[in-house]
mmCIF file of N, CA and C in Angstrom:
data_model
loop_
_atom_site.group_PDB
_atom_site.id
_atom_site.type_symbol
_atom_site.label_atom_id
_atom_site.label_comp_id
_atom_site.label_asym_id
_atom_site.label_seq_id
_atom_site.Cartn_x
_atom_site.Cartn_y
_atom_site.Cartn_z
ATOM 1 N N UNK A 1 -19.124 40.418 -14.580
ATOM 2 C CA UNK A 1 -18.657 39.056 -14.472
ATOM 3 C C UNK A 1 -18.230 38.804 -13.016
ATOM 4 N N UNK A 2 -18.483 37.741 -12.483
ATOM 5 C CA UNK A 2 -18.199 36.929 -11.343
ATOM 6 C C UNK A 2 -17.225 35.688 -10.913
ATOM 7 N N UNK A 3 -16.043 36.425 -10.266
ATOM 8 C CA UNK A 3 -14.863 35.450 -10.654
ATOM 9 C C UNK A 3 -15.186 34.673 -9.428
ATOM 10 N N UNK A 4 -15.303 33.571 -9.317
ATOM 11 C CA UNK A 4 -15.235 33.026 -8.300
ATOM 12 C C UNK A 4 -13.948 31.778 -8.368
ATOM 13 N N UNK A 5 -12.401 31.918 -7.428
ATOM 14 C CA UNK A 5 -11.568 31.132 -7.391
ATOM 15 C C UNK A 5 -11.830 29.752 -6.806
ATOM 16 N N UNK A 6 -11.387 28.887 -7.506
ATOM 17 C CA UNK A 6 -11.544 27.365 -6.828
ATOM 18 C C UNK A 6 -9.825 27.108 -6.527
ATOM 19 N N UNK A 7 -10.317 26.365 -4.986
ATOM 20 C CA UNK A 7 -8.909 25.758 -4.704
ATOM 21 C C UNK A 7 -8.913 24.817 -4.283
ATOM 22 N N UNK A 8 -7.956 23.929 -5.429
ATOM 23 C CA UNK A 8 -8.141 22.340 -5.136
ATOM 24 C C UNK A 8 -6.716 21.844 -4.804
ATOM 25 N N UNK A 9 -6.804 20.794 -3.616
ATOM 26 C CA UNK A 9 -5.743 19.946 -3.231
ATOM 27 C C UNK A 9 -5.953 18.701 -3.475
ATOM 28 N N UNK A 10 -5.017 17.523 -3.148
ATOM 29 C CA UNK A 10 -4.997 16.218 -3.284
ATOM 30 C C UNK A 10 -4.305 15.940 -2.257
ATOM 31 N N UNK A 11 -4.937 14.343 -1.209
ATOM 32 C CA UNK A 11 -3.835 13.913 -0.463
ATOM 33 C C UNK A 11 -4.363 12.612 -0.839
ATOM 34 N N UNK A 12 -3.154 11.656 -0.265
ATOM 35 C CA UNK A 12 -3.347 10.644 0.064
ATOM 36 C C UNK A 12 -2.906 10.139 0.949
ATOM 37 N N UNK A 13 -3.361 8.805 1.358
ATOM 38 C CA UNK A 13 -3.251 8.135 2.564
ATOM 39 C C UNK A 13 -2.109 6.553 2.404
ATOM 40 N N UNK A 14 -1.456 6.501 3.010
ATOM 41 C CA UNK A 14 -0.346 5.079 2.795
ATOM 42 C C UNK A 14 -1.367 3.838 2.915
ATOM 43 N N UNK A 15 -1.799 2.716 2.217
ATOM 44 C CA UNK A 15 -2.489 2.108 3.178
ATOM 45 C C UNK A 15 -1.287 0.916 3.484
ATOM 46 N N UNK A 16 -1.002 0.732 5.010
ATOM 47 C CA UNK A 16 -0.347 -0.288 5.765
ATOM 48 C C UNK A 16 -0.372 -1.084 6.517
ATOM 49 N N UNK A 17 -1.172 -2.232 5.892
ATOM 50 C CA UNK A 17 -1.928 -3.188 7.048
ATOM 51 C C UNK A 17 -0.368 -3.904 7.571
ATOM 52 N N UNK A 18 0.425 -3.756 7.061
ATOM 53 C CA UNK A 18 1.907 -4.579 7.232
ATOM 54 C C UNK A 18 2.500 -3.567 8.926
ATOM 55 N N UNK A 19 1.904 -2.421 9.088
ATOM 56 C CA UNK A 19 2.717 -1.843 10.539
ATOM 57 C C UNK A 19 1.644 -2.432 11.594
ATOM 58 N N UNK A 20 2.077 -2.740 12.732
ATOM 59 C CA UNK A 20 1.184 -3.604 13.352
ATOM 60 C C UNK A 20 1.387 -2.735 15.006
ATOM 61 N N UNK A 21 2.497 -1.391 14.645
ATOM 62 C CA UNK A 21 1.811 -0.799 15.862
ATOM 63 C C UNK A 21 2.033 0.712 15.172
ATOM 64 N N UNK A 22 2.089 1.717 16.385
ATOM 65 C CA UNK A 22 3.031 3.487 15.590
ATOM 66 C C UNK A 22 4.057 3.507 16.137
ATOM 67 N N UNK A 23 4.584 2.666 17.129
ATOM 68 C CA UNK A 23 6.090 2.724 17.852
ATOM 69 C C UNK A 23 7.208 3.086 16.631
ATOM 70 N N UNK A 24 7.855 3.794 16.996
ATOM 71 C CA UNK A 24 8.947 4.526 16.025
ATOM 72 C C UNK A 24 8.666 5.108 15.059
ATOM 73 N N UNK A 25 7.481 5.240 14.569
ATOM 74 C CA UNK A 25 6.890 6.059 13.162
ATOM 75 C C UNK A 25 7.519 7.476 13.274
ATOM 76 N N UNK A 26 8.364 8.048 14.489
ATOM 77 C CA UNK A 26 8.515 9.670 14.525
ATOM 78 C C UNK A 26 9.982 9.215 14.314
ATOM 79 N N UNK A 27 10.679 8.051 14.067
ATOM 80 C CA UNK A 27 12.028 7.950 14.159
ATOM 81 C C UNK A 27 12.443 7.225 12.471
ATOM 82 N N UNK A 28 12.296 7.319 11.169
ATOM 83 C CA UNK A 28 12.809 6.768 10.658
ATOM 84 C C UNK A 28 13.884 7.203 9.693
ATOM 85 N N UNK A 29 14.617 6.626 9.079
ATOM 86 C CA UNK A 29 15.887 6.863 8.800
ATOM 87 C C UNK A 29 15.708 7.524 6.965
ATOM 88 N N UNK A 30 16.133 8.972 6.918
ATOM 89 C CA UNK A 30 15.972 8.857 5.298
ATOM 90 C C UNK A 30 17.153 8.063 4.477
ATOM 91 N N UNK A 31 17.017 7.964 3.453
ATOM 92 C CA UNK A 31 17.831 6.894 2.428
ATOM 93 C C UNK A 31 17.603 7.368 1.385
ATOM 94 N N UNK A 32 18.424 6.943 0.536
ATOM 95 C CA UNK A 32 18.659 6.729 -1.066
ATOM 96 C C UNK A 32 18.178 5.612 -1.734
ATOM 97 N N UNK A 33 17.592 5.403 -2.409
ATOM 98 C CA UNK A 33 16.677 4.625 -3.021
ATOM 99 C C UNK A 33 17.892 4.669 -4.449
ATOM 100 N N UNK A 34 18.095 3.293 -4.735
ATOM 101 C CA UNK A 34 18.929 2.950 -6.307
ATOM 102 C C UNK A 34 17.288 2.410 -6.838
ATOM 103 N N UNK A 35 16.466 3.010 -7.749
ATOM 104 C CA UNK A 35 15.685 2.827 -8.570
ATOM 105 C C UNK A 35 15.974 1.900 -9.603
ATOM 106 N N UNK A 36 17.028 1.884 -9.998
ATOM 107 C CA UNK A 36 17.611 1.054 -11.240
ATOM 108 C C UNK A 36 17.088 -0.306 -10.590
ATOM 109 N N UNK A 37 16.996 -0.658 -9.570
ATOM 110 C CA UNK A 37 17.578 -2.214 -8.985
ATOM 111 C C UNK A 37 15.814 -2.669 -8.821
ATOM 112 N N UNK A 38 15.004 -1.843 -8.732
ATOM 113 C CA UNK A 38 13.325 -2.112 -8.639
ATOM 114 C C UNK A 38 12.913 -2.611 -10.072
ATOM 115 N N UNK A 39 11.912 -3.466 -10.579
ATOM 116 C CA UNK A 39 11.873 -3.944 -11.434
ATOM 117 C C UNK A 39 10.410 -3.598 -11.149
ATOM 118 N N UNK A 40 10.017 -2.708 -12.834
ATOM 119 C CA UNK A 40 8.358 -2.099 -12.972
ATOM 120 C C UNK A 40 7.415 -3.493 -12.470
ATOM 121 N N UNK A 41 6.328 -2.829 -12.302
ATOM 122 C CA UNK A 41 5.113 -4.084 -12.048
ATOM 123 C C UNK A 41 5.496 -4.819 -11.145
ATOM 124 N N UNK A 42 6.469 -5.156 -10.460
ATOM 125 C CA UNK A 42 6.971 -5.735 -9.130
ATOM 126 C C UNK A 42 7.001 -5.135 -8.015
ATOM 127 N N UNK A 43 7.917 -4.076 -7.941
ATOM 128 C CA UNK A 43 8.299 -3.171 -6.729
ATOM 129 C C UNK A 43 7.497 -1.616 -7.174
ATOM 130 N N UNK A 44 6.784 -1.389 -8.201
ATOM 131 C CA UNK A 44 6.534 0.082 -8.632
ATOM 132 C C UNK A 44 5.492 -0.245 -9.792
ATOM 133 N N UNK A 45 4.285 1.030 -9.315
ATOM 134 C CA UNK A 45 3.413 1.494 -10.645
ATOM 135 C C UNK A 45 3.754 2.344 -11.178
ATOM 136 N N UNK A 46 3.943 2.152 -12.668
ATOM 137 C CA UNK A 46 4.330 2.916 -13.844
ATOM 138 C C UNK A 46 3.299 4.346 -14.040
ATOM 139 N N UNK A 47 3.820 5.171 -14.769
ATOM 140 C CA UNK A 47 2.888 6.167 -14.462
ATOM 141 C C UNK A 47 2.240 6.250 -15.182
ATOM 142 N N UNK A 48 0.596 6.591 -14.785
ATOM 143 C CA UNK A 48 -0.749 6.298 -15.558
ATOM 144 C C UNK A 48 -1.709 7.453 -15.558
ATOM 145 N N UNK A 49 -2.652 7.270 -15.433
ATOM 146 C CA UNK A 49 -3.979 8.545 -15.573
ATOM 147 C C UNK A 49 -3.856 8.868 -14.388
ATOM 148 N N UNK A 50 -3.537 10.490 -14.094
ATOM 149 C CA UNK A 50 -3.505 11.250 -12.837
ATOM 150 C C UNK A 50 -2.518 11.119 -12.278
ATOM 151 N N UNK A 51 -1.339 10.441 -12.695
ATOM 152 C CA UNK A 51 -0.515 9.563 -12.076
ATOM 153 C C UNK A 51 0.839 9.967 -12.411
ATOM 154 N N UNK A 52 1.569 11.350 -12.900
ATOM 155 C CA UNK A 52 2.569 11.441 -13.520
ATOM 156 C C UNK A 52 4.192 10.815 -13.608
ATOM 157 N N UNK A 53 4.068 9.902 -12.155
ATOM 158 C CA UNK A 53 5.353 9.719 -11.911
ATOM 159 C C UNK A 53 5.184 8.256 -11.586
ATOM 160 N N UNK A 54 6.442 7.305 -11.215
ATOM 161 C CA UNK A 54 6.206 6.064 -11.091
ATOM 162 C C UNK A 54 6.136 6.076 -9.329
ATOM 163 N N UNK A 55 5.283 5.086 -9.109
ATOM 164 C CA UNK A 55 5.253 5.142 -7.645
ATOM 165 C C UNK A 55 5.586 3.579 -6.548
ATOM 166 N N UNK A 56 6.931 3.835 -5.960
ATOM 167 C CA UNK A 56 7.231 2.482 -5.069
ATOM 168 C C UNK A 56 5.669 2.580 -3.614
ATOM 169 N N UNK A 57 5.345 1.518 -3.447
ATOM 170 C CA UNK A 57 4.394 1.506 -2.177
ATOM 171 C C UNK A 57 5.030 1.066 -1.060
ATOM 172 N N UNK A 58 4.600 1.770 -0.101
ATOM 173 C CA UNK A 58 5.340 1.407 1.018
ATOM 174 C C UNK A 58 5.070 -0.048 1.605
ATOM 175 N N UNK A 59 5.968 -0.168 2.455
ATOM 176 C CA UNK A 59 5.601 -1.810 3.049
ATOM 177 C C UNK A 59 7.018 -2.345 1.963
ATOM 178 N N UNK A 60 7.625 -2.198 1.001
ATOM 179 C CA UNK A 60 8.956 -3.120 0.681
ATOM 180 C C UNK A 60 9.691 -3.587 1.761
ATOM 181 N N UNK A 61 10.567 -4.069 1.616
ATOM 182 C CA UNK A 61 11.303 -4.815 2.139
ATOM 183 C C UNK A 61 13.034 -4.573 1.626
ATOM 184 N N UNK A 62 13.601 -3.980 2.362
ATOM 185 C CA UNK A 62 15.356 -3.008 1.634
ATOM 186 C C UNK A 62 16.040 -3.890 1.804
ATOM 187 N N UNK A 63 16.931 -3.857 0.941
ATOM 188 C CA UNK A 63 18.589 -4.213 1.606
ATOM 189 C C UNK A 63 19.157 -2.877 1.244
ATOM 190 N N UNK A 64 20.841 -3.026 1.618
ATOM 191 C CA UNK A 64 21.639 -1.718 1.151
ATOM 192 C C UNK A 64 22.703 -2.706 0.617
ATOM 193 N N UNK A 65 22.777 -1.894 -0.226
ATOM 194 C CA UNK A 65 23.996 -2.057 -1.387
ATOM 195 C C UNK A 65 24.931 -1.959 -1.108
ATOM 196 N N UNK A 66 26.214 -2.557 -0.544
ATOM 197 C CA UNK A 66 27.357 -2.048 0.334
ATOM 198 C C UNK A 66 28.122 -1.785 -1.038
ATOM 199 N N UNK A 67 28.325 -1.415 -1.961
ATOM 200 C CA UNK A 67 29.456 -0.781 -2.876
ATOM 201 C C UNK A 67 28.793 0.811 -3.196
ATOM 202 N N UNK A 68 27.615 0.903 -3.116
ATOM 203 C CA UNK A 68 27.235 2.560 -3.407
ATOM 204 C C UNK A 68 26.563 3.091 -2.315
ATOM 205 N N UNK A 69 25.989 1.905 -1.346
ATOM 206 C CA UNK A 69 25.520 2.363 -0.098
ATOM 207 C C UNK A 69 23.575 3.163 -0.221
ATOM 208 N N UNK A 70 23.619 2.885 -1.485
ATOM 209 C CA UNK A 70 22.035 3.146 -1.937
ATOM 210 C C UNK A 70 21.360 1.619 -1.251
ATOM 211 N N UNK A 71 20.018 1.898 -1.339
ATOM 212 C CA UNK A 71 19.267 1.162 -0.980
ATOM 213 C C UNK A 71 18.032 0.398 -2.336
ATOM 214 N N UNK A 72 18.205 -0.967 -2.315
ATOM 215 C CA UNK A 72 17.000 -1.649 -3.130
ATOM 216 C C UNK A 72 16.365 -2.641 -2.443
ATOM 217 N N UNK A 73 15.800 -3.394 -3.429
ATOM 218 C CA UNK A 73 14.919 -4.400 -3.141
ATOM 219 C C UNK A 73 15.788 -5.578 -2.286
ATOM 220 N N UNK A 74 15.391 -6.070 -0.862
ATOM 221 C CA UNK A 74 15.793 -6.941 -0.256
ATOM 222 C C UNK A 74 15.163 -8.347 -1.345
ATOM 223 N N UNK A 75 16.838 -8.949 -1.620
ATOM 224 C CA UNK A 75 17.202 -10.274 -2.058
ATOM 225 C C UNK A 75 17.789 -10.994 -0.731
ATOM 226 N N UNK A 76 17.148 -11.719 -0.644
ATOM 227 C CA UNK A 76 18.136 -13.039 0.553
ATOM 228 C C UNK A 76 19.188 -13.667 -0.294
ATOM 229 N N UNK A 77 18.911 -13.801 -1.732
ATOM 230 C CA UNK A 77 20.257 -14.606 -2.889
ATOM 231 C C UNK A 77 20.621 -13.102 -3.209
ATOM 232 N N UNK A 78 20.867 -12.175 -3.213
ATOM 233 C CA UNK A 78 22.114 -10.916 -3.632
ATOM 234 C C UNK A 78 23.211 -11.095 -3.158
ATOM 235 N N UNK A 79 24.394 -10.850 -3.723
ATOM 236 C CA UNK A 79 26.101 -11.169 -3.609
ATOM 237 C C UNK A 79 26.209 -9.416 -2.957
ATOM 238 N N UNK A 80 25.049 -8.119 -3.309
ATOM 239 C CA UNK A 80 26.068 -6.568 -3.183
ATOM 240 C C UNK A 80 25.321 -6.271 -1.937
ATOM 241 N N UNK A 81 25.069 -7.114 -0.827
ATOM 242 C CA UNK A 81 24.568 -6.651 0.345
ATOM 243 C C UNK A 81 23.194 -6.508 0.253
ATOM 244 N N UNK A 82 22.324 -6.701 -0.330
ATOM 245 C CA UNK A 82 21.006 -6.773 -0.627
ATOM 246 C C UNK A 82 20.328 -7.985 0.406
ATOM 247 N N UNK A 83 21.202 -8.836 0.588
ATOM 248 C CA UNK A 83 20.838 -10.294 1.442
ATOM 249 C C UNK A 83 20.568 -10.229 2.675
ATOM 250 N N UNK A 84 21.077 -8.980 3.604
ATOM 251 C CA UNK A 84 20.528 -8.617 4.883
ATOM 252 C C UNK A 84 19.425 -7.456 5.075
ATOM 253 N N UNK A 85 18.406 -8.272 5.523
ATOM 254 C CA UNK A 85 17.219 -7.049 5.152
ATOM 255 C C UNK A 85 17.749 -5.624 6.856
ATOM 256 N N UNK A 86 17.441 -4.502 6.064
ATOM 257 C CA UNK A 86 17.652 -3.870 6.701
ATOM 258 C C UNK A 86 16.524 -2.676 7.240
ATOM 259 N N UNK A 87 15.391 -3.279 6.525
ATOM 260 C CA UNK A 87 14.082 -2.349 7.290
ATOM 261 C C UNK A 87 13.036 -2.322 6.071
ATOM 262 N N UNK A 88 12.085 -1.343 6.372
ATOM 263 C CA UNK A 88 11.126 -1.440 5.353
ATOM 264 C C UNK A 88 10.678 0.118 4.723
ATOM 265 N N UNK A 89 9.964 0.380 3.596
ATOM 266 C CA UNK A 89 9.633 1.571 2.600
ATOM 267 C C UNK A 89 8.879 1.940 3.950
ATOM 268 N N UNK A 90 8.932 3.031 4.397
ATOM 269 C CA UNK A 90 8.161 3.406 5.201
ATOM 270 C C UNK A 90 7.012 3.901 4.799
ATOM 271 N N UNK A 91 7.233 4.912 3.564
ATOM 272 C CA UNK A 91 5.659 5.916 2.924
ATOM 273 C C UNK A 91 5.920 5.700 1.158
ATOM 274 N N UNK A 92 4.962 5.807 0.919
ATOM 275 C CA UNK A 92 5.086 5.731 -0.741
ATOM 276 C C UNK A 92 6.131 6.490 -1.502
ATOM 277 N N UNK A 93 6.904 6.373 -2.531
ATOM 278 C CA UNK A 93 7.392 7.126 -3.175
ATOM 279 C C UNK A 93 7.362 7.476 -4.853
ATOM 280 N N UNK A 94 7.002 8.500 -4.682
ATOM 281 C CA UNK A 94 7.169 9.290 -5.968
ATOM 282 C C UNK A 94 8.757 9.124 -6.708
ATOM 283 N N UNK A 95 8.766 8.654 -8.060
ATOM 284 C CA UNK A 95 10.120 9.240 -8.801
ATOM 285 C C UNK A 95 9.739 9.362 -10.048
ATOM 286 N N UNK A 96 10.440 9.826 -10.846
ATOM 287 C CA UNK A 96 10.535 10.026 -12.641
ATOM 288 C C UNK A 96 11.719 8.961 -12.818
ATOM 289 N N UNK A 97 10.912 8.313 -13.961
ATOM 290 C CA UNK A 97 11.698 6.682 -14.399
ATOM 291 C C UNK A 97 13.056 7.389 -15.547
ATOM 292 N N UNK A 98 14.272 6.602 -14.869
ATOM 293 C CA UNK A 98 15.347 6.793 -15.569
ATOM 294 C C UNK A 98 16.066 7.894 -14.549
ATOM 295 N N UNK A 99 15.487 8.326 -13.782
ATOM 296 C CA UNK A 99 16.299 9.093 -12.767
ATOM 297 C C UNK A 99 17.332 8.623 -11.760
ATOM 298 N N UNK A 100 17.032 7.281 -11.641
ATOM 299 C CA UNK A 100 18.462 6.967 -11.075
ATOM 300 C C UNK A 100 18.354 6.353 -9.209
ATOM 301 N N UNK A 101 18.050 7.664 -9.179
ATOM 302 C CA UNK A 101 17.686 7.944 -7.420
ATOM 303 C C UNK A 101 16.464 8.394 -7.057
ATOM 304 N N UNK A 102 16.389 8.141 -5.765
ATOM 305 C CA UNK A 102 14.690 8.985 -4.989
ATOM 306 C C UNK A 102 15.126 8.714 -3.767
ATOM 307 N N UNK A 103 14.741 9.702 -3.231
ATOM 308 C CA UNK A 103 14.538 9.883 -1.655
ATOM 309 C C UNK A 103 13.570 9.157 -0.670
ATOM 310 N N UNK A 104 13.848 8.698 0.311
ATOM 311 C CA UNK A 104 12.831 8.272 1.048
ATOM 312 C C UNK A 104 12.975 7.725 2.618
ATOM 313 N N UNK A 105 12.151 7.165 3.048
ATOM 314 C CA UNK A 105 12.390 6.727 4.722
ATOM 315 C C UNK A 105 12.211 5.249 4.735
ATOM 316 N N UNK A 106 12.921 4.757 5.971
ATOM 317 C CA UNK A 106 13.242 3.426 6.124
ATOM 318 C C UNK A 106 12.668 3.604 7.761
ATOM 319 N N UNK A 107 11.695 2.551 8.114
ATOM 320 C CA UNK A 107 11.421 1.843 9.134
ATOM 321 C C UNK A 107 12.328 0.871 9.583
ATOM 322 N N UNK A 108 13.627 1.234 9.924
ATOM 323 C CA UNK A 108 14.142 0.271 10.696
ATOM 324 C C UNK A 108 13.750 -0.422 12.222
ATOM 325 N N UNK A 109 12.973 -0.168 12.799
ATOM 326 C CA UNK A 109 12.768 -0.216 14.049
ATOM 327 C C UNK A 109 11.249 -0.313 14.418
ATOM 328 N N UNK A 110 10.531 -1.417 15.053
ATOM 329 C CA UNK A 110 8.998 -1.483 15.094
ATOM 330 C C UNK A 110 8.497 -2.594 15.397
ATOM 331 N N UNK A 111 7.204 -2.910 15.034
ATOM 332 C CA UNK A 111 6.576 -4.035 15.063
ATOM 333 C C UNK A 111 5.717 -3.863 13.843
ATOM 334 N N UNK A 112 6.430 -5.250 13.198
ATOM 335 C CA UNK A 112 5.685 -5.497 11.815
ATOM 336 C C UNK A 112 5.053 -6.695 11.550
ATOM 337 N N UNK A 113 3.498 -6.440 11.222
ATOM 338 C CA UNK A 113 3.197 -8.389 10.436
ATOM 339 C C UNK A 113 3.802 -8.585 9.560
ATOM 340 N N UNK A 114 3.862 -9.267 9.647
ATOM 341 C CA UNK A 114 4.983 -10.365 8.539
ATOM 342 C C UNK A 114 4.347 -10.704 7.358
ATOM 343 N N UNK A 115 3.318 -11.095 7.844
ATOM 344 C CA UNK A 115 2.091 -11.622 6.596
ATOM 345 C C UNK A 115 1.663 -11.091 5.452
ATOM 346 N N UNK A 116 1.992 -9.529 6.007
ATOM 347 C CA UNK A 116 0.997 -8.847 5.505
ATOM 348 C C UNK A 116 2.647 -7.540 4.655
ATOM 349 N N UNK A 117 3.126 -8.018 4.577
ATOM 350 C CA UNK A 117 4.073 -7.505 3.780
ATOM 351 C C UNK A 117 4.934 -7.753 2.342
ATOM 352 N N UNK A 118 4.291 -6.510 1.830
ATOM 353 C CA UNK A 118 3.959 -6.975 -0.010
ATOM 354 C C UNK A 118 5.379 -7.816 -0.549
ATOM 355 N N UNK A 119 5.440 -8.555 -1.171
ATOM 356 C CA UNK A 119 6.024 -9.405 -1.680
ATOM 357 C C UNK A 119 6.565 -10.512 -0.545
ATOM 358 N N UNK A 120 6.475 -10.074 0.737
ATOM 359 C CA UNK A 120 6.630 -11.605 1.210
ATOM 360 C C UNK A 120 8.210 -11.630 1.987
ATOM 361 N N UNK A 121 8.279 -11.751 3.220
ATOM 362 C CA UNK A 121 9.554 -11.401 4.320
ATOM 363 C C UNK A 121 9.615 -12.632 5.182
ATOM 364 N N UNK A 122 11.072 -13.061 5.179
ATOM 365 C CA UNK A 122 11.190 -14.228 5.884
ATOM 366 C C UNK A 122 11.693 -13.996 7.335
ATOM 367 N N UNK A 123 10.875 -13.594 8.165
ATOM 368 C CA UNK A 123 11.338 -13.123 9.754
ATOM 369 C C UNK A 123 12.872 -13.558 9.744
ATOM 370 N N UNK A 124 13.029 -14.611 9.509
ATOM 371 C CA UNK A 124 14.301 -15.214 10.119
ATOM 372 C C UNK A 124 15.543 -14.824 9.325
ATOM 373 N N UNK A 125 15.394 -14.205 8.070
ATOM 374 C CA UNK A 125 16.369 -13.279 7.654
ATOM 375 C C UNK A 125 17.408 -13.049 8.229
ATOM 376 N N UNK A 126 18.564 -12.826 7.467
ATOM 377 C CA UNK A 126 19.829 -12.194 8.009
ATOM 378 C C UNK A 126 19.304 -10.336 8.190
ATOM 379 N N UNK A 127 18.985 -9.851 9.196
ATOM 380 C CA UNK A 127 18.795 -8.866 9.568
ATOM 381 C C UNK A 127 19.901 -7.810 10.092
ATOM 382 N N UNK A 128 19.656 -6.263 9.951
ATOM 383 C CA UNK A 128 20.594 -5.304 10.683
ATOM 384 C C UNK A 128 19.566 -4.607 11.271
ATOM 385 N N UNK A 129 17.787 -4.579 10.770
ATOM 386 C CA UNK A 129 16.486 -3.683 11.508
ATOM 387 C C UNK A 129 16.384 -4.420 12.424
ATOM 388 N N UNK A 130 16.088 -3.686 13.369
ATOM 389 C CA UNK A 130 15.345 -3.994 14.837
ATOM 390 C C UNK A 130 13.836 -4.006 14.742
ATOM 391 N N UNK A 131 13.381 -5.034 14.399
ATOM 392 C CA UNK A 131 12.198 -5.208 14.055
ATOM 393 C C UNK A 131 11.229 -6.546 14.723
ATOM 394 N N UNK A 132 10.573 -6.177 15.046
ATOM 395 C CA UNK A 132 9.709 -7.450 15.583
ATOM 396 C C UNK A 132 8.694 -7.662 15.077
ATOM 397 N N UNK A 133 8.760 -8.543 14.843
ATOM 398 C CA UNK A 133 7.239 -9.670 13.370
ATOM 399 C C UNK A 133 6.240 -10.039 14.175
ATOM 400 N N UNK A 134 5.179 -10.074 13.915
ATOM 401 C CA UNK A 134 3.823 -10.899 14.816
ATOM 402 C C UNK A 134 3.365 -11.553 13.828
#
């Protein structure tokens, strides 16, 4: 008999038509992600074929939560600090639903289209990222 081993990997690629240069891509900030505050089919795909975990795409749009200091979905109408956008999902993230938390990076700092950023960013925002829109 003839064993022959197979070795298989998987990658993937972010796609981000929303970064509009690489300036600061070696500088971004990790964070805490409050998962609770993402709402499925909006901010995240549920997990599917090949797919074990739920996945946020990068390109969101954060606020931070000033009472737990986690990070969610930038609201301009949020009362818990959510109303000042403070940067963007930098790379996709992986979590298991009901977990609470996930890890991840924040693009505070760059040049971003505006246009082209999933759900939609109002440059003129109450901001704390150093960010510049084209």
């Amino acid at each position: 008999m003839d064993l022959q081993p197979i070795r298989y990997s998987e990658s993937a690629t972010a796609g981000r038509p929303w970064l509009a240069s690489r300036h600061s891509l070696d500088a971004p900030l990790t964070i805490t992600l409050d998962s609770s505050l993402f709402p499925e089919g909006t901010h995240y795909m549920p997990p599917g074929m090949g797919r074990p975990h739920s996945v946020m795409h990068a390109g969101l749009p954060l606020g931070r939560t000033t009472a737990t200091g986690l990070y969610g979905p930038w609201d301009s109408s949020a009362t818990d600090g959510r109303a000042a956008f403070t940067g963007l999902l930098l790379a996709d993230v992986a979590f298991a639903l009901g977990s609470g938390q996930a890890a991840a990076a924040l693009l505070w700092h760059g040049v971003v289209e505006a246009a082209q950023v999933p759900g939609g960013l109002d440059p003129a925002a109450a901001s704390t990222a150093q960010i510049h829109f084209v």
